[in-house]
Coordinates of C-alpha atoms in Angstrom, one line a residue:
X214 CA -7.1 235.9 140.4
X215 CA -9.1 239.0 139.7
X216 CA -10.9 239.3 136.4
X217 CA -12.1 242.6 134.9
X218 CA -15.9 243.0 134.6
X219 CA -17.4 243.3 131.2
X220 CA -19.0 246.6 130.4
X221 CA -21.4 245.6 127.6
X222 CA -23.1 242.7 125.9
X223 CA -21.0 243.3 122.8
X224 CA -17.8 242.6 124.8
X225 CA -19.3 239.5 126.3
X226 CA -20.2 238.2 122.9
X227 CA -16.8 239.1 121.5
X228 CA -15.1 237.2 124.3
X229 CA -17.3 234.2 123.7
X230 CA -16.4 234.2 120.0
X231 CA -12.7 234.6 120.9
X232 CA -12.9 231.3 122.8
X233 CA -13.6 229.5 119.5
X234 CA -11.1 228.8 116.7
X235 CA -10.7 231.9 114.5
X236 CA -12.3 230.2 111.5
X237 CA -15.4 229.5 113.6
X238 CA -15.7 233.2 114.3
X239 CA -15.5 234.0 110.6
X240 CA -18.1 231.4 109.8
X241 CA -20.4 233.0 112.5
X242 CA -19.9 236.4 111.0
X243 CA -20.9 235.2 107.5
X244 CA -23.9 233.2 108.8
X245 CA -25.2 236.0 110.9
X246 CA -25.0 238.5 108.0
X247 CA -26.8 236.1 105.7
X248 CA -29.6 235.4 108.2
X249 CA -30.1 239.0 109.3
X250 CA -29.9 240.4 105.8
X251 CA -32.6 238.0 104.6
X252 CA -34.9 239.3 107.4
X253 CA -34.0 242.9 106.9
X254 CA -34.8 242.8 103.1
X255 CA -38.0 240.8 103.4
X256 CA -40.9 242.8 101.9
X257 CA -43.6 243.8 104.3
X258 CA -47.1 242.6 103.5
X259 CA -50.0 245.0 103.1
X260 CA -52.3 245.2 106.2
X261 CA -55.9 244.4 105.7
X262 CA -57.2 244.7 109.3
X263 CA -56.5 246.2 112.6
X264 CA -55.0 243.0 113.9
X265 CA -52.7 242.7 110.8
X266 CA -51.6 246.3 111.5
X267 CA -50.3 245.3 114.9
X268 CA -48.5 242.3 113.5
X269 CA -47.1 244.5 110.8
X270 CA -45.7 246.9 113.4
X271 CA -44.0 244.0 115.2
X272 CA -42.5 242.7 112.0
X273 CA -41.3 246.2 111.1
X274 CA -39.5 246.5 114.5
X275 CA -37.8 243.2 114.0
X276 CA -36.7 244.2 110.5
X277 CA -35.3 247.4 111.9
X278 CA -33.2 245.5 114.4
X279 CA -32.1 243.1 111.7
X280 CA -31.1 246.0 109.4
X281 CA -28.6 247.3 112.0
X282 CA -27.7 243.9 113.3
X283 CA -26.7 242.6 109.9
X284 CA -23.6 244.8 110.1
X285 CA -23.0 245.0 113.8
X286 CA -23.1 241.3 114.7
X287 CA -20.7 240.2 111.9
X288 CA -18.3 242.9 113.0
X289 CA -18.4 241.7 116.6
X290 CA -17.8 238.1 115.4
X291 CA -14.9 239.2 113.2
X292 CA -13.3 241.1 116.1
X293 CA -13.7 237.9 118.2
X294 CA -12.1 235.8 115.5
X295 CA -9.2 238.3 115.3
X296 CA -8.8 238.0 119.1
X297 CA -8.8 234.2 118.8
X298 CA -6.1 234.3 116.1
X299 CA -3.9 236.7 118.1
X300 CA -4.3 234.5 121.3
X301 CA -3.3 231.5 119.3
X302 CA -0.1 233.1 118.1
X303 CA 0.6 234.4 121.6
X304 CA 0.1 230.9 123.0
X305 CA 2.4 229.3 120.5
X306 CA 5.1 232.0 120.9
X307 CA 4.9 231.8 124.7
X308 CA 5.1 228.0 124.6
X309 CA 8.0 227.8 122.2
X310 CA 10.0 230.4 124.2
X311 CA 9.3 228.9 127.6
X312 CA 9.7 225.2 126.7
X313 CA 13.1 226.0 125.1
X314 CA 14.4 227.3 128.5
X315 CA 16.4 224.9 130.7
X316 CA 15.2 226.4 134.0
X317 CA 11.9 226.8 135.8
X318 CA 12.9 230.5 136.3
X319 CA 11.4 231.1 132.9
X320 CA 8.0 230.9 134.6
X321 CA 8.6 233.7 137.1
X322 CA 8.7 236.6 134.7
X323 CA 5.2 236.2 133.2
X324 CA 1.8 237.5 134.2
X325 CA -1.0 235.2 135.4
X326 CA -2.7 235.7 132.1
X327 CA 0.4 234.5 130.2
X328 CA 0.7 231.6 132.7
X329 CA -2.8 230.4 132.0
X330 CA -2.2 230.6 128.3
X331 CA 1.0 228.6 128.7
X332 CA -0.6 225.9 130.8
X333 CA -3.5 225.6 128.4
X334 CA -1.2 225.2 125.4
X335 CA 0.9 222.6 127.3
X336 CA -2.2 220.5 127.9
X337 CA -3.5 221.1 124.3
X338 CA -0.3 219.7 123.0
X339 CA -0.7 216.7 125.2
X340 CA -3.9 215.9 123.3
X341 CA -6.5 217.6 125.5
X342 CA -9.3 219.8 124.2
X343 CA -8.9 223.0 126.3
X344 CA -11.6 225.5 127.2
X345 CA -10.3 228.7 128.9
X346 CA -13.0 229.8 131.3
X347 CA -11.0 231.8 133.9
X348 CA -11.5 231.5 137.6
X349 CA -13.0 233.7 140.3
X350 CA -16.6 233.0 139.6
X351 CA -19.3 230.4 140.4
X352 CA -17.0 227.7 138.9
X353 CA -14.9 227.7 142.1
X354 CA -11.8 229.3 140.6
X355 CA -11.4 226.8 137.7
X356 CA -9.3 228.3 135.0
X357 CA -9.3 225.6 132.3
X358 CA -11.6 222.7 131.5
X359 CA -9.9 219.8 129.8
X360 CA -11.6 217.1 127.7
X361 CA -10.0 213.9 126.6
X362 CA -11.3 210.4 125.8
X363 CA -14.8 211.6 126.8
X364 CA -13.7 212.6 130.3
X365 CA -13.6 216.1 131.8
X366 CA -10.9 217.5 134.1
X367 CA -10.5 220.9 135.8
X368 CA -7.4 222.9 136.1
X369 CA -6.5 225.7 138.6
X370 CA -3.5 227.8 137.7
X371 CA -1.6 229.6 140.5
X372 CA 1.1 232.0 139.3
X373 CA 2.6 232.6 142.8
X374 CA 6.2 233.6 142.9
X375 CA 6.8 233.7 146.6
X376 CA 4.2 231.5 148.4
X377 CA 3.5 227.8 148.4
X378 CA 0.1 226.6 147.3
X379 CA -1.8 225.5 150.4
X380 CA -4.2 222.6 151.0
X381 CA -7.2 224.9 150.9
X382 CA -6.7 225.4 147.1
X383 CA -6.5 221.6 146.5
X384 CA -9.6 221.0 148.7
X385 CA -11.5 223.7 146.8
X386 CA -10.8 222.0 143.5
X387 CA -11.7 218.6 144.8
X388 CA -15.1 219.9 145.9
X389 CA -15.7 221.5 142.5
X390 CA -14.8 218.2 140.8
X391 CA -17.3 216.3 142.9
X392 CA -20.0 218.9 142.4
X393 CA -19.7 218.9 138.6
X394 CA -18.7 215.3 138.0
X395 CA -15.2 215.9 136.7
X396 CA -13.0 212.8 136.3
X397 CA -9.8 214.5 137.5
X398 CA -8.2 217.7 138.3
X399 CA -4.8 219.5 138.1
X400 CA -3.4 222.3 140.3
X401 CA -0.6 224.0 138.4
X402 CA 1.8 226.5 140.0
X403 CA 5.1 228.2 139.1
X404 CA 6.1 227.7 142.7
X405 CA 5.7 224.9 145.2
X406 CA 3.1 223.0 147.2
X407 CA 2.9 222.7 151.0
X408 CA 3.3 219.3 152.6
X409 CA -0.4 219.3 153.6
X410 CA -1.5 220.0 150.0
X411 CA 0.7 217.1 148.8
X412 CA -0.7 214.7 151.4
X413 CA -4.3 215.6 150.6
X414 CA -3.8 215.0 146.8
X415 CA -2.1 211.7 147.4
X416 CA -4.5 208.9 146.6
X417 CA -7.1 211.2 145.0
X418 CA -7.5 211.9 141.3
X419 CA -5.8 215.3 141.6
X420 CA -2.3 216.0 140.2
X421 CA -0.1 218.7 141.6
X422 CA 2.2 220.2 139.1
X423 CA 4.8 222.6 140.4
X424 CA 7.3 224.7 138.5
X425 CA 9.9 222.0 137.6
X426 CA 7.2 219.5 136.8
X427 CA 5.5 222.0 134.5
X428 CA 8.7 222.7 132.7
X429 CA 9.1 218.9 132.2
X430 CA 5.6 218.7 130.7
X431 CA 6.3 221.6 128.4
X432 CA 9.6 220.2 127.2
X433 CA 8.1 216.8 126.5
X434 CA 5.1 218.3 124.7
X435 CA 7.3 220.6 122.5
X436 CA 7.0 219.7 118.9
X437 CA 4.3 217.1 119.4
X438 CA 0.8 217.3 117.9
X439 CA -2.4 216.1 119.5
X440 CA -2.4 213.0 117.3
X441 CA 0.9 211.9 118.9
X442 CA -0.7 211.3 122.3
X443 CA -1.4 207.6 122.1
X444 CA -2.2 206.9 125.8
X445 CA -5.2 209.0 126.3
X446 CA -6.0 207.8 129.8
X447 CA -2.5 207.8 131.2
X448 CA -2.3 210.2 134.3
X449 CA 0.8 212.1 133.1
X450 CA 3.4 209.8 134.8
X451 CA 6.2 212.1 133.7
X452 CA 4.6 215.0 135.6
X453 CA 4.2 213.0 138.8
X454 CA 7.8 211.9 138.6
X455 CA 9.0 215.4 138.1
X456 CA 6.8 216.6 141.0
X457 CA 8.2 213.8 143.2
X458 CA 11.7 214.9 142.5
X459 CA 11.0 218.5 143.2
X460 CA 9.2 217.5 146.5
X461 CA 12.1 215.4 147.5
X462 CA 14.5 218.3 147.0
X463 CA 12.2 220.4 149.2
X464 CA 12.1 217.8 152.0
X465 CA 8.6 216.5 151.2
X466 CA 8.0 212.7 151.1
X467 CA 5.1 211.5 148.9
X468 CA 3.9 208.0 148.5
X469 CA 3.1 207.2 144.9
X470 CA 0.8 204.4 143.8
X471 CA 2.6 201.6 142.0
X472 CA 2.3 201.6 138.2
X473 CA 0.1 199.1 136.5
X474 CA 2.0 197.4 133.7
X475 CA -1.0 196.2 131.6
X476 CA -4.8 196.6 131.5
X477 CA -6.5 193.6 133.1
X478 CA -9.4 191.7 131.5
X479 CA -13.0 191.9 132.6
X480 CA -14.0 189.2 135.1
X481 CA -17.4 188.9 133.4
X482 CA -16.8 189.0 129.6
X483 CA -12.9 188.8 129.5
X484 CA -12.6 192.0 127.4
X485 CA -9.9 194.5 128.1
X486 CA -10.6 197.0 130.8
X487 CA -10.0 200.7 130.9
X488 CA -9.2 203.1 133.8
X489 CA -12.3 205.0 135.0
X490 CA -13.0 207.4 137.9
X491 CA -16.1 207.2 140.1
X492 CA -18.1 210.4 139.7
X493 CA -20.6 210.0 142.6
X494 CA -21.2 208.2 145.8
X495 CA -18.8 207.4 148.6
X496 CA -16.0 206.4 146.1
X497 CA -16.3 209.7 144.1
X498 CA -12.9 210.7 142.8
X499 CA -11.4 207.1 143.1
X500 CA -10.0 205.3 140.1
X501 CA -11.0 201.8 139.2
X502 CA -10.9 199.4 136.2
X503 CA -14.1 199.2 134.2
X504 CA -15.1 197.0 131.3
X505 CA -14.4 198.5 127.9
X506 CA -17.8 197.1 126.8
X507 CA -19.6 199.3 129.3
X508 CA -21.8 200.8 126.5
X509 CA -23.1 197.3 125.6
X510 CA -24.2 196.7 129.2
X511 CA -21.3 194.9 130.9
X512 CA -20.7 196.3 134.4
X513 CA -17.5 194.3 135.2
X514 CA -15.1 196.2 137.5
X515 CA -11.8 195.6 139.3
X516 CA -10.0 197.6 142.0
X517 CA -6.8 199.3 141.1
X518 CA -4.3 198.1 143.6
X519 CA -2.5 200.7 145.6
X520 CA -5.0 203.5 145.1

Protein backbone atom coordinates (compact mmCIF):
# COMPACT_ATOMS: atom_id res chain seq x y z
CA UNK A 1 0.00 0.00 0.00
CA UNK A 2 1.44 3.33 -1.04
CA UNK A 3 2.21 5.93 1.60
CA UNK A 4 2.68 9.63 0.91
CA UNK A 5 6.15 11.03 1.45
CA UNK A 6 6.61 13.60 4.18
CA UNK A 7 7.65 17.02 2.91
CA UNK A 8 9.18 18.44 6.09
CA UNK A 9 10.65 17.57 9.47
CA UNK A 10 7.70 19.32 11.13
CA UNK A 11 5.28 16.88 9.47
CA UNK A 12 7.42 13.93 10.56
CA UNK A 13 7.43 15.17 14.15
CA UNK A 14 3.70 15.84 14.07
CA UNK A 15 3.01 12.31 12.81
CA UNK A 16 5.23 10.86 15.54
CA UNK A 17 3.33 12.77 18.22
CA UNK A 18 0.03 11.67 16.64
CA UNK A 19 1.00 8.03 17.30
CA UNK A 20 0.96 8.80 21.04
CA UNK A 21 -2.15 9.27 23.21
CA UNK A 22 -3.47 12.82 22.90
CA UNK A 23 -2.60 13.65 26.50
CA UNK A 24 1.02 12.67 25.88
CA UNK A 25 1.15 15.20 23.03
CA UNK A 26 -0.18 17.91 25.33
CA UNK A 27 2.39 16.97 27.98
CA UNK A 28 5.18 17.19 25.37
CA UNK A 29 3.94 20.63 24.31
CA UNK A 30 4.04 21.94 27.88
CA UNK A 31 7.41 20.36 28.64
CA UNK A 32 9.05 21.64 25.43
CA UNK A 33 7.81 25.18 26.09
CA UNK A 34 9.08 25.12 29.67
CA UNK A 35 12.56 23.82 28.70
CA UNK A 36 13.04 26.07 25.67
CA UNK A 37 11.67 29.14 27.45
CA UNK A 38 14.18 28.61 30.26
CA UNK A 39 17.02 28.50 27.70
CA UNK A 40 15.73 31.48 25.72
CA UNK A 41 15.42 33.76 28.77
CA UNK A 42 18.72 32.80 30.41
CA UNK A 43 20.92 35.95 30.70
CA UNK A 44 24.13 35.97 28.68
CA UNK A 45 27.36 36.31 30.69
CA UNK A 46 29.82 39.10 29.95
CA UNK A 47 32.78 38.06 27.78
CA UNK A 48 36.21 38.59 29.33
CA UNK A 49 38.44 37.05 26.65
CA UNK A 50 38.51 36.11 22.97
CA UNK A 51 37.72 32.49 23.82
CA UNK A 52 34.72 33.54 25.89
CA UNK A 53 33.52 35.70 22.99
CA UNK A 54 33.38 32.57 20.80
CA UNK A 55 31.52 30.62 23.46
CA UNK A 56 29.17 33.57 23.94
CA UNK A 57 28.38 33.60 20.21
CA UNK A 58 27.54 29.89 20.29
CA UNK A 59 25.31 30.38 23.31
CA UNK A 60 23.55 33.29 21.63
CA UNK A 61 22.81 31.13 18.57
CA UNK A 62 21.27 28.42 20.74
CA UNK A 63 19.21 30.99 22.60
CA UNK A 64 17.98 32.39 19.31
CA UNK A 65 16.86 28.94 18.21
CA UNK A 66 15.21 28.37 21.60
CA UNK A 67 13.39 31.71 21.32
CA UNK A 68 11.60 30.59 18.17
CA UNK A 69 11.36 26.93 19.16
CA UNK A 70 9.59 27.68 22.44
CA UNK A 71 6.52 28.55 20.36
CA UNK A 72 6.98 26.39 17.26
CA UNK A 73 7.64 23.03 18.94
CA UNK A 74 4.66 23.22 21.35
CA UNK A 75 2.38 24.13 18.43
CA UNK A 76 3.59 21.07 16.48
CA UNK A 77 3.01 18.87 19.53
CA UNK A 78 -0.48 20.29 20.04
CA UNK A 79 -1.37 19.64 16.39
CA UNK A 80 -0.08 16.07 16.81
CA UNK A 81 -2.19 15.68 19.95
CA UNK A 82 -5.25 16.95 18.07
CA UNK A 83 -4.58 14.43 15.27
CA UNK A 84 -4.28 11.66 17.86
CA UNK A 85 -7.63 12.63 19.42
CA UNK A 86 -9.34 12.79 16.00
CA UNK A 87 -7.94 9.39 15.00
CA UNK A 88 -9.12 7.93 18.28
CA UNK A 89 -12.66 9.14 17.63
CA UNK A 90 -12.50 7.88 14.05
CA UNK A 91 -11.35 4.44 15.20
CA UNK A 92 -14.14 4.19 17.75
CA UNK A 93 -16.84 5.36 15.34
CA UNK A 94 -15.56 3.03 12.60
CA UNK A 95 -15.38 0.10 15.01
CA UNK A 96 -18.87 0.66 16.41
CA UNK A 97 -20.40 1.04 12.94
CA UNK A 98 -18.66 -1.98 11.41
CA UNK A 99 -18.99 -4.35 14.36
CA UNK A 100 -22.73 -3.67 14.47
CA UNK A 101 -23.08 -4.98 10.90
CA UNK A 102 -24.19 -8.56 10.36
CA UNK A 103 -22.26 -9.06 7.12
CA UNK A 104 -18.63 -8.93 6.01
CA UNK A 105 -19.77 -6.67 3.17
CA UNK A 106 -19.36 -3.79 5.63
CA UNK A 107 -15.59 -4.12 5.07
CA UNK A 108 -15.79 -3.55 1.33
CA UNK A 109 -16.79 0.10 1.31
CA UNK A 110 -13.85 1.50 3.28
CA UNK A 111 -10.41 2.73 2.25
CA UNK A 112 -7.20 0.93 3.20
CA UNK A 113 -6.51 3.67 5.78
CA UNK A 114 -9.87 3.01 7.44
CA UNK A 115 -9.27 -0.74 7.24
CA UNK A 116 -5.98 -0.43 9.12
CA UNK A 117 -7.61 1.77 11.77
CA UNK A 118 -10.40 -0.78 12.16
CA UNK A 119 -8.04 -3.75 12.48
CA UNK A 120 -5.91 -1.88 15.01
CA UNK A 121 -8.93 -0.99 17.11
CA UNK A 122 -10.12 -4.60 17.00
CA UNK A 123 -6.81 -5.86 18.38
CA UNK A 124 -6.66 -2.99 20.87
CA UNK A 125 -9.99 -4.10 22.32
CA UNK A 126 -8.67 -7.63 22.55
CA UNK A 127 -6.09 -6.36 25.05
CA UNK A 128 -3.15 -5.68 22.72
CA UNK A 129 -1.06 -2.54 22.76
CA UNK A 130 -1.13 -1.38 19.14
CA UNK A 131 1.48 0.70 17.31
CA UNK A 132 0.44 1.89 13.86
CA UNK A 133 3.58 1.94 11.75
CA UNK A 134 2.28 1.62 8.20
CA UNK A 135 3.77 -0.74 5.60
CA UNK A 136 5.74 -0.17 2.46
CA UNK A 137 9.13 0.51 4.03
CA UNK A 138 12.11 -1.33 5.49
CA UNK A 139 9.76 -3.10 7.90
CA UNK A 140 8.66 -5.47 5.15
CA UNK A 141 5.14 -4.11 4.79
CA UNK A 142 4.13 -4.48 8.45
CA UNK A 143 1.20 -2.18 9.24
CA UNK A 144 0.71 -2.79 12.97
CA UNK A 145 2.97 -3.92 15.80
CA UNK A 146 1.09 -5.64 18.64
CA UNK A 147 2.41 -6.14 22.16
CA UNK A 148 0.79 -8.35 24.77
CA UNK A 149 2.19 -10.24 27.76
CA UNK A 150 5.69 -9.08 26.78
CA UNK A 151 5.50 -10.62 23.30
CA UNK A 152 5.55 -8.77 20.00
CA UNK A 153 3.47 -9.68 16.94
CA UNK A 154 3.32 -8.17 13.46
CA UNK A 155 0.20 -7.51 11.41
CA UNK A 156 -0.17 -7.02 7.66
CA UNK A 157 -3.48 -5.56 6.48
CA UNK A 158 -4.69 -6.29 2.95
CA UNK A 159 -7.79 -4.38 1.92
CA UNK A 160 -8.34 -6.30 -1.33
CA UNK A 161 -11.83 -6.42 -2.72
CA UNK A 162 -11.40 -8.69 -5.71
CA UNK A 163 -8.21 -10.75 -5.25
CA UNK A 164 -7.21 -13.50 -2.85
CA UNK A 165 -4.12 -12.95 -0.70
CA UNK A 166 -1.34 -15.16 -2.05
CA UNK A 167 1.30 -17.22 -0.28
CA UNK A 168 4.00 -14.62 -1.10
CA UNK A 169 2.41 -12.17 1.35
CA UNK A 170 2.42 -14.78 4.13
CA UNK A 171 6.02 -15.78 3.37
CA UNK A 172 7.08 -12.13 3.48
CA UNK A 173 5.55 -11.64 6.91
CA UNK A 174 7.11 -14.86 8.20
CA UNK A 175 10.55 -13.66 7.08
CA UNK A 176 10.11 -10.30 8.82
CA UNK A 177 8.98 -12.09 11.99
CA UNK A 178 12.14 -14.22 12.00
CA UNK A 179 14.39 -11.23 11.27
CA UNK A 180 12.98 -9.09 14.08
CA UNK A 181 12.25 -11.78 16.67
CA UNK A 182 8.46 -11.42 16.63
CA UNK A 183 6.55 -14.08 18.54
CA UNK A 184 3.67 -14.24 16.06
CA UNK A 185 2.03 -12.64 13.08
CA UNK A 186 -1.38 -11.93 11.57
CA UNK A 187 -2.38 -11.35 7.96
CA UNK A 188 -5.78 -9.67 7.88
CA UNK A 189 -7.81 -9.19 4.72
CA UNK A 190 -11.32 -8.15 3.81
CA UNK A 191 -11.29 -10.88 1.16
CA UNK A 192 -9.94 -14.44 1.11
CA UNK A 193 -6.68 -16.39 1.11
CA UNK A 194 -5.41 -18.80 -1.52
CA UNK A 195 -5.08 -22.47 -0.66
CA UNK A 196 -1.27 -22.16 -0.87
CA UNK A 197 -1.29 -19.30 1.67
CA UNK A 198 -3.44 -21.33 4.06
CA UNK A 199 -1.17 -24.37 3.71
CA UNK A 200 1.96 -22.32 4.40
CA UNK A 201 0.50 -20.73 7.55
CA UNK A 202 -0.67 -24.09 8.91
CA UNK A 203 1.66 -25.22 11.70
CA UNK A 204 3.41 -21.86 11.91
CA UNK A 205 2.69 -19.07 14.36
CA UNK A 206 0.86 -17.02 11.73
CA UNK A 207 -2.90 -16.49 11.83
CA UNK A 208 -4.80 -15.77 8.64
CA UNK A 209 -7.90 -13.65 9.27
CA UNK A 210 -10.24 -13.23 6.32
CA UNK A 211 -13.35 -11.07 6.07
CA UNK A 212 -15.82 -13.31 7.98
CA UNK A 213 -13.21 -14.08 10.67
CA UNK A 214 -12.45 -10.39 11.11
CA UNK A 215 -16.14 -9.61 11.53
CA UNK A 216 -16.33 -12.33 14.18
CA UNK A 217 -13.37 -10.79 16.00
CA UNK A 218 -14.95 -7.33 15.89
CA UNK A 219 -18.31 -8.56 17.16
CA UNK A 220 -16.73 -10.42 20.08
CA UNK A 221 -14.53 -7.43 20.95
CA UNK A 222 -17.46 -5.00 20.83
CA UNK A 223 -18.11 -3.46 24.20
CA UNK A 224 -15.10 -5.10 25.84
CA UNK A 225 -12.23 -3.28 27.51
CA UNK A 226 -8.57 -4.33 27.56
CA UNK A 227 -8.94 -5.51 31.15
CA UNK A 228 -11.58 -8.05 30.11
CA UNK A 229 -9.03 -10.10 28.14
CA UNK A 230 -8.06 -12.70 30.73
CA UNK A 231 -6.28 -15.20 28.45
CA UNK A 232 -3.39 -13.10 27.22
CA UNK A 233 -1.55 -15.92 25.45
CA UNK A 234 -4.54 -17.58 23.74
CA UNK A 235 -4.01 -17.58 19.93
CA UNK A 236 -7.48 -16.17 19.10
CA UNK A 237 -9.30 -19.51 18.80
CA UNK A 238 -12.54 -17.82 17.71
CA UNK A 239 -10.71 -16.22 14.80
CA UNK A 240 -9.25 -19.55 13.67
CA UNK A 241 -12.66 -21.19 13.92
CA UNK A 242 -14.28 -18.49 11.82
CA UNK A 243 -11.44 -18.71 9.27
CA UNK A 244 -11.87 -22.48 9.08
CA UNK A 245 -15.60 -22.08 8.43
CA UNK A 246 -15.00 -19.54 5.68
CA UNK A 247 -12.26 -21.71 4.12
CA UNK A 248 -14.58 -24.71 4.19
CA UNK A 249 -17.25 -22.75 2.36
CA UNK A 250 -14.62 -21.82 -0.24
CA UNK A 251 -13.58 -25.45 -0.73
CA UNK A 252 -10.31 -25.16 1.24
CA UNK A 253 -9.41 -27.82 3.78
CA UNK A 254 -7.14 -26.83 6.65
CA UNK A 255 -5.82 -29.06 9.39
CA UNK A 256 -5.93 -27.38 12.77
CA UNK A 257 -3.80 -28.38 15.74
CA UNK A 258 -5.81 -29.90 18.59
CA UNK A 259 -6.60 -27.61 21.49
CA UNK A 260 -4.74 -28.00 24.75
CA UNK A 261 -7.18 -28.17 27.62
CA UNK A 262 -4.77 -27.18 30.42
CA UNK A 263 -1.25 -25.89 30.90
CA UNK A 264 1.13 -28.73 31.86
CA UNK A 265 3.57 -28.62 34.76
CA UNK A 266 7.32 -28.20 34.37
CA UNK A 267 9.22 -31.53 34.34
CA UNK A 268 12.04 -29.90 36.35
CA UNK A 269 10.35 -27.82 39.06
CA UNK A 270 6.66 -28.82 38.71
CA UNK A 271 5.51 -25.21 38.27
CA UNK A 272 2.84 -24.31 35.69
CA UNK A 273 4.12 -23.81 32.17
CA UNK A 274 3.23 -21.09 29.66
CA UNK A 275 3.03 -21.12 25.88
CA UNK A 276 6.12 -19.60 24.26
CA UNK A 277 7.44 -19.24 20.71
CA UNK A 278 11.04 -19.91 19.61
CA UNK A 279 12.55 -16.72 18.21
CA UNK A 280 15.76 -18.10 16.72
CA UNK A 281 17.41 -21.26 15.51
CA UNK A 282 15.97 -24.10 13.45
CA UNK A 283 12.73 -24.05 15.47
CA UNK A 284 12.11 -20.30 15.00
CA UNK A 285 8.38 -19.57 14.89
CA UNK A 286 7.42 -22.88 16.55
CA UNK A 287 5.37 -22.88 19.75
CA UNK A 288 6.36 -24.86 22.87
CA UNK A 289 5.63 -25.03 26.59
CA UNK A 290 8.18 -23.18 28.74
CA UNK A 291 8.49 -22.98 32.52
CA UNK A 292 6.76 -19.97 34.09
CA UNK A 293 9.79 -19.65 36.38
CA UNK A 294 12.09 -18.95 33.42
CA UNK A 295 13.24 -15.62 34.94
CA UNK A 296 14.54 -17.50 38.00
CA UNK A 297 16.67 -19.78 35.84
CA UNK A 298 14.48 -22.83 35.17
CA UNK A 299 14.76 -23.97 31.54
CA UNK A 300 12.18 -26.74 31.60
CA UNK A 301 10.34 -27.22 28.28
CA UNK A 302 7.74 -29.51 26.74
CA UNK A 303 6.58 -29.96 23.16
CA UNK A 304 3.06 -28.86 22.23
CA UNK A 305 1.53 -31.93 20.68
CA UNK A 306 0.11 -31.51 17.20
CA UNK A 307 2.14 -28.36 16.30
